[in-house]
Short mmCIF file of C-alpha atoms in Angstrom, two decimals:
data_model
loop_
_atom_site.label_atom_id
_atom_site.label_comp_id
_atom_site.label_asym_id
_atom_site.label_seq_id
_atom_site.Cartn_x
_atom_site.Cartn_y
_atom_site.Cartn_z
CA MET K 156 0.07 -0.08 0.03
CA LYS K 157 1.03 3.60 -0.33
CA THR K 158 2.95 4.91 2.64
CA PRO K 159 0.96 7.26 4.71
CA LYS K 160 2.71 10.53 5.40
CA ARG K 161 2.91 10.12 9.17
CA LEU K 162 5.01 6.98 8.45
CA GLU K 163 7.41 8.42 6.06
CA PRO K 164 9.90 9.64 8.66
CA LEU K 165 10.24 6.12 9.97
CA ILE K 166 11.16 4.75 6.76
CA GLU K 167 13.61 7.67 6.27
CA GLU K 168 15.26 6.84 9.72
CA GLY K 169 15.46 3.08 8.85
CA LEU K 170 13.01 2.11 11.68
CA ILE K 171 10.63 0.37 9.25
CA ASP K 172 11.02 -0.71 5.70
CA SER K 173 7.42 -0.69 4.33
CA VAL K 174 3.80 -0.63 5.33
CA ILE K 175 1.77 -3.75 4.71
CA CYS K 176 -1.74 -2.66 5.47
CA GLN K 177 -3.84 -0.58 7.90
CA LEU K 178 -5.29 -2.71 10.64
CA MET K 179 -7.72 -0.41 12.13
CA SER K 180 -8.76 3.46 12.78
CA GLY K 181 -9.84 4.77 16.24
CA LYS K 182 -10.89 8.12 17.64
CA GLU K 183 -7.09 8.89 18.69
CA ALA K 184 -5.00 6.73 16.54
CA MET K 185 -4.60 4.72 13.40
CA ILE K 186 -2.94 1.14 13.59
CA TYR K 187 -0.77 -0.23 10.76
CA MET K 188 1.02 -3.42 10.10
CA VAL K 189 4.64 -2.68 9.05
CA ARG K 190 7.71 -4.40 8.07
CA SER K 191 10.96 -3.84 9.93
CA GLY K 192 13.81 -6.02 8.56
CA GLU K 193 12.44 -9.76 8.86
CA GLN K 194 9.92 -8.76 11.56
CA VAL K 195 6.32 -7.77 10.98
CA ARG K 196 5.42 -5.11 13.66
CA CYS K 197 2.48 -2.73 14.56
CA ALA K 198 2.75 1.03 14.12
CA LYS K 199 0.20 3.23 16.16
CA VAL K 200 -0.02 6.57 14.57
CA TYR K 201 -1.62 9.12 17.11
CA LYS K 202 -3.86 11.66 15.53
CA GLU K 203 -3.12 15.30 15.87
CA SER K 204 -4.22 17.17 19.22
CA ASN K 205 -7.01 19.26 17.15
CA LYS K 206 -8.62 15.87 16.43
CA CYS K 207 -8.63 14.76 20.01
CA ASN K 208 -10.89 15.97 22.87
CA PHE K 209 -8.43 16.77 25.66
CA HIS K 210 -11.57 17.67 28.01
CA GLN K 211 -12.46 14.12 28.08
CA ARG K 212 -8.96 13.31 29.24
CA VAL K 213 -8.90 15.60 32.36
CA CYS K 214 -9.92 12.60 34.74
CA TYR K 215 -6.95 10.42 33.37
CA THR K 216 -4.30 13.30 33.55
CA GLU K 217 -5.06 14.08 37.26
CA GLY K 218 -2.08 13.33 39.50
CA ARG K 219 0.53 13.24 36.41
CA ARG K 220 3.51 15.19 37.29
CA ILE K 221 5.16 17.42 34.72
CA LYS K 222 8.49 18.35 35.86
CA ASN K 223 9.00 21.36 33.76
CA SER K 224 7.16 24.27 35.25
CA ARG K 225 7.18 26.51 31.91
CA ARG K 226 5.73 23.32 30.23
CA ALA K 227 3.15 22.73 32.86
CA ARG K 228 1.83 26.41 32.85
CA ALA K 229 1.73 26.31 29.11
CA MET K 230 -0.34 23.01 29.19
CA GLU K 231 -2.55 24.41 31.78
CA ASN K 232 -3.15 27.80 29.71
CA GLY K 233 -4.05 25.96 26.44
CA SER K 234 -1.57 27.67 24.17
CA PHE K 235 -0.27 26.20 20.78
CA TYR K 236 2.73 24.99 22.74
CA GLY K 237 0.74 23.69 25.66
CA ARG K 238 -1.42 21.55 23.38
CA SER K 239 1.45 20.25 21.67
CA ALA K 240 3.19 19.36 24.92
CA ARG K 241 -0.12 18.02 26.25
CA GLU K 242 -0.44 15.63 23.35
CA GLU K 243 3.20 14.60 23.63
CA ALA K 244 2.95 13.88 27.43
CA TRP K 245 -0.37 11.55 26.64
CA GLN K 246 1.60 9.74 24.02
CA SER K 247 4.74 9.19 26.31
CA THR K 248 2.40 7.74 28.97
CA GLU K 249 1.66 4.76 26.84
CA VAL K 250 5.39 4.32 26.11
CA ASP K 251 6.14 4.45 29.86
CA MET K 252 3.27 2.01 30.45
CA LEU K 253 4.34 -0.49 27.97
CA CYS K 254 7.81 -0.55 29.48
CA ARG K 255 6.85 -0.51 33.19
CA LEU K 256 4.20 -3.15 32.73
CA GLY K 257 6.09 -5.36 30.62
CA MET K 258 8.94 -5.51 33.27
CA ALA K 259 6.13 -6.05 35.91
CA GLY K 260 4.89 -9.19 34.24
CA ILE K 261 1.84 -7.76 32.70
CA ARG K 262 1.04 -9.22 29.11
CA VAL K 263 1.32 -6.07 26.87
CA PRO K 264 2.86 -5.75 23.52
CA LYS K 265 6.73 -5.30 23.42
CA PHE K 266 7.91 -1.72 23.10
CA TYR K 267 10.38 -1.02 20.17
CA ASN K 268 10.48 2.60 19.47
CA PHE K 269 8.46 5.95 19.49
CA PHE K 270 9.49 8.49 16.80
CA ALA K 271 7.48 11.59 15.34
CA GLY K 272 4.26 10.67 17.07
CA VAL K 273 4.36 6.90 16.03
CA LEU K 274 4.64 4.12 18.59
CA LEU K 275 6.39 1.03 16.92
CA MET K 276 5.52 -2.07 18.88
CA GLU K 277 5.01 -5.94 18.77
CA LEU K 278 2.28 -7.27 16.45
CA ILE K 279 0.15 -9.52 18.44
CA THR K 280 -0.76 -12.63 16.47
CA ASP K 281 -2.60 -15.86 17.05
CA ALA K 282 -1.32 -19.47 16.86
CA GLU K 283 -1.48 -19.33 13.06
CA GLY K 284 0.36 -16.13 12.83
CA ASN K 285 -2.60 -14.03 11.82
CA VAL K 286 -3.49 -10.78 13.54
CA ALA K 287 -4.80 -11.67 17.05
CA PRO K 288 -8.52 -11.05 17.57
CA ARG K 289 -10.00 -8.74 20.09
CA LEU K 290 -11.86 -10.35 22.92
CA ASN K 291 -15.00 -8.61 21.93
CA ASP K 292 -15.14 -10.33 18.59
CA MET K 293 -14.71 -13.85 20.14
CA ILE K 294 -17.31 -16.49 21.00
CA LEU K 295 -16.10 -18.46 23.88
CA THR K 296 -16.80 -21.56 25.77
CA PRO K 297 -17.62 -21.44 29.52
CA LYS K 298 -14.13 -22.79 30.10
CA GLN K 299 -12.37 -20.21 28.07
CA ALA K 300 -14.41 -17.29 29.63
CA ARG K 301 -13.56 -18.41 33.19
CA SER K 302 -9.94 -18.78 32.21
CA TYR K 303 -9.66 -15.45 30.49
CA HIS K 304 -11.45 -13.79 33.42
CA LYS K 305 -9.12 -15.30 35.91
CA ILE K 306 -6.05 -14.23 33.96
CA LEU K 307 -7.29 -10.81 33.50
CA ILE K 308 -8.26 -10.38 37.18
CA GLN K 309 -4.63 -11.54 38.10
CA GLN K 310 -3.11 -9.00 35.42
CA ILE K 311 -5.20 -6.15 37.01
CA VAL K 312 -3.95 -7.16 40.58
CA THR K 313 -0.44 -7.08 39.34
CA MET K 314 -1.05 -3.85 37.60
CA LEU K 315 -2.44 -2.11 40.80
CA SER K 316 0.32 -3.60 42.88
CA ALA K 317 2.76 -1.60 40.62
CA GLY K 318 0.36 1.32 41.29
CA ILE K 319 -1.23 1.43 37.99
CA VAL K 320 -4.95 1.21 36.81
CA HIS K 321 -5.71 0.83 33.12
CA GLY K 322 -8.51 3.18 33.23
CA ASP K 323 -10.30 1.98 30.06
CA LEU K 324 -10.09 -1.76 29.82
CA SER K 325 -12.82 -3.62 28.10
CA PRO K 326 -13.10 -6.50 25.74
CA TYR K 327 -12.05 -3.97 23.00
CA ASN K 328 -8.67 -3.48 24.65
CA VAL K 329 -7.64 -7.17 25.07
CA LEU K 330 -6.29 -9.27 22.15
CA ILE K 331 -6.11 -13.01 22.45
CA ASN K 332 -3.00 -14.75 21.20
CA SER K 333 -2.03 -18.53 21.65
CA GLN K 334 -1.21 -18.01 25.17
CA GLY K 335 -4.33 -15.79 26.32
CA PRO K 336 -5.19 -12.42 27.05
CA VAL K 337 -2.88 -9.35 25.94
CA ILE K 338 -3.73 -5.91 27.20
CA ILE K 339 -3.37 -2.91 24.92
CA ASP K 340 -4.20 0.74 24.73
CA LEU K 341 -2.64 2.49 27.65
CA PRO K 342 -2.24 6.38 27.17
CA GLN K 343 -5.09 6.80 29.78
CA ALA K 344 -3.41 4.67 32.55
CA VAL K 345 -3.58 6.57 35.95
CA ASN K 346 -1.75 6.35 39.10
CA ALA K 347 -3.60 4.68 41.64
CA ALA K 348 -2.25 6.58 44.61
CA SER K 349 -2.59 10.13 43.02
CA ASN K 350 -5.92 9.95 41.00
CA HIS K 351 -9.07 10.40 42.89
CA GLN K 352 -10.90 8.60 40.21
CA ALA K 353 -8.85 5.44 40.45
CA ARG K 354 -11.13 3.26 42.48
CA TYR K 355 -14.12 4.22 40.07
CA MET K 356 -12.06 3.28 37.17
CA ILE K 357 -10.79 -0.14 38.16
CA LYS K 358 -14.29 -1.04 39.16
CA ARG K 359 -15.30 0.12 35.70
CA ASP K 360 -12.70 -1.99 34.00
CA ILE K 361 -13.47 -4.99 35.78
CA ASP K 362 -17.32 -4.52 35.34
CA ASN K 363 -16.61 -4.23 31.61
CA LEU K 364 -14.81 -7.47 31.40
CA THR K 365 -16.93 -9.43 33.76
CA ALA K 366 -20.13 -8.17 31.77
CA PHE K 367 -18.82 -9.51 28.54
CA LEU K 368 -17.43 -12.85 29.93
CA SER K 369 -20.57 -13.68 31.80
CA ARG K 370 -22.36 -13.95 28.68
CA PHE K 371 -20.38 -17.35 28.35
CA ALA K 372 -20.07 -18.09 31.97
CA PRO K 373 -23.03 -16.59 33.77
CA GLU K 374 -21.81 -17.24 37.31
CA LEU K 375 -19.16 -14.56 36.89
CA ALA K 376 -21.87 -11.87 37.06
CA GLN K 377 -22.25 -12.79 40.58
CA SER K 378 -18.59 -11.80 41.53
CA ASP K 379 -17.40 -8.64 43.02
CA TYR K 380 -13.66 -8.51 42.49
CA ALA K 381 -13.39 -4.90 42.34
CA SER K 382 -14.44 -4.15 45.82
CA GLU K 383 -12.33 -6.83 47.12
CA ILE K 384 -9.26 -6.10 45.16
CA TRP K 385 -9.37 -2.34 46.15
CA SER K 386 -10.03 -3.25 49.88
CA TYR K 387 -6.87 -5.17 49.94
CA TYR K 388 -4.94 -2.39 47.95
CA GLN K 389 -5.95 0.09 50.67
CA HIS K 390 -4.73 -2.32 53.39
CA GLY K 391 -1.42 -2.91 51.68
CA LYS K 392 -2.07 -6.50 51.00
CA LEU K 393 -1.67 -6.93 47.22
CA PRO K 394 -0.58 -8.90 45.53
CA LEU K 395 -0.43 -11.68 47.98
CA ALA K 396 -4.07 -11.59 48.83
CA ARG K 397 -6.24 -14.73 48.09
CA LEU K 398 -9.16 -13.45 46.09
CA THR K 399 -12.64 -14.84 46.06
CA GLY K 400 -14.69 -12.55 44.14
CA GLN K 401 -16.95 -11.73 47.21
CA ILE K 402 -16.63 -8.97 49.59
CA LYS K 403 -17.59 -9.36 53.39
CA GLN K 404 -20.00 -6.84 54.49
CA THR K 405 -19.54 -6.33 58.21
CA ILE K 406 -22.74 -4.78 59.60
CA LYS K 407 -22.61 -4.14 63.33
CA PRO K 408 -25.97 -3.80 65.39
CA ILE K 409 -26.83 -0.38 66.42
CA ASN K 410 -26.71 0.60 69.90
CA VAL K 411 -29.89 2.42 70.68
CA ALA K 412 -28.87 3.53 74.16
CA ASP K 413 -25.81 5.47 72.57
CA VAL K 414 -27.78 7.01 69.94
CA LEU K 415 -30.21 8.36 72.36
CA GLN K 416 -27.43 9.72 74.50
CA VAL K 417 -25.94 11.54 71.73
CA ILE K 418 -29.46 13.09 70.61
CA ASN K 419 -30.10 14.05 74.43
CA MET K 420 -26.59 15.86 74.52
CA VAL K 421 -27.34 17.85 71.39
CA ILE K 422 -30.81 18.97 72.74
CA LYS K 423 -29.31 19.94 75.96
CA LYS K 424 -26.55 21.99 74.09
CA GLU K 425 -29.29 23.59 72.04
CA ILE K 426 -31.43 24.56 75.09
CA ALA K 427 -28.36 26.09 76.82
CA TRP K 428 -27.53 28.15 73.75
CA GLN K 429 -31.08 29.45 73.30
CA ARG K 430 -31.07 30.54 76.95
CA HIS K 431 -27.69 32.26 76.46
CA LYS K 432 -29.06 34.29 73.56
CA GLN K 433 -32.16 35.18 75.47
CA THR K 434 -30.03 36.38 78.56
CA ARG K 435 -27.80 38.52 76.25
CA TRP K 436 -31.05 39.91 74.50
CA ASN K 437 -32.60 40.80 77.84
CA ASN K 438 -29.42 42.62 78.98
CA SER K 439 -29.36 44.68 75.93
CA LEU K 440 -32.90 46.03 76.59
CA SER K 441 -32.22 47.03 80.10
#
């Protein structure tokens, strides 16, 4: 196929030799299959900032540190330079996540290079060497659904143990190769400790996966791994926690006598305050 303009710099630099085909086009990037020497790889071409909605990214960028103060101010003010810097920071997050998560044992594509707004990484394939399907496009047996769910929950736990939440995990962002699920699409990944939405995001991630996989294994719909995992995380017990998919609700009986005592104290304080105000009022009139 004709080489897209955005991929020409990679050919000029010798990072790739040719473009084989386009794999998909999303809201924020276009994916191509490319040849690099004897290897076939994947090239993710990020779209320009004016074609992306940064307002929808605010919840993901919360807590991300920008070391350069001038750069941070420009990003906050929304100048041309700031928008460019914000786009670059968004893209570099995915590069960082691929490297960090890969080292942590998460099944993500192998990172090769990032140049001119293009991410060059491993092409995930199935057992026959074809492009791996997305989880969302597959029809599974109950056994497969349970197996994939277990693997993905373990991957989410390992990710959270490294302080990271995917933030947009769904059947669309999971590929299935011969060894099982591979997690993709990471520019929106958040720091679990510094992002106030992290708890909500990890629940949404798990609920998205569980809702799809429970179509094939209905009993999965009864699980609540999100609450359990977050509880263990808050208490510093990941990743060694033994998960059950159930969260224990501890309901303590209400001590009516204590409640009445508190109410009585409040009433007495209010009466005393009203008497004090009346006394001050009477004194001001005399």
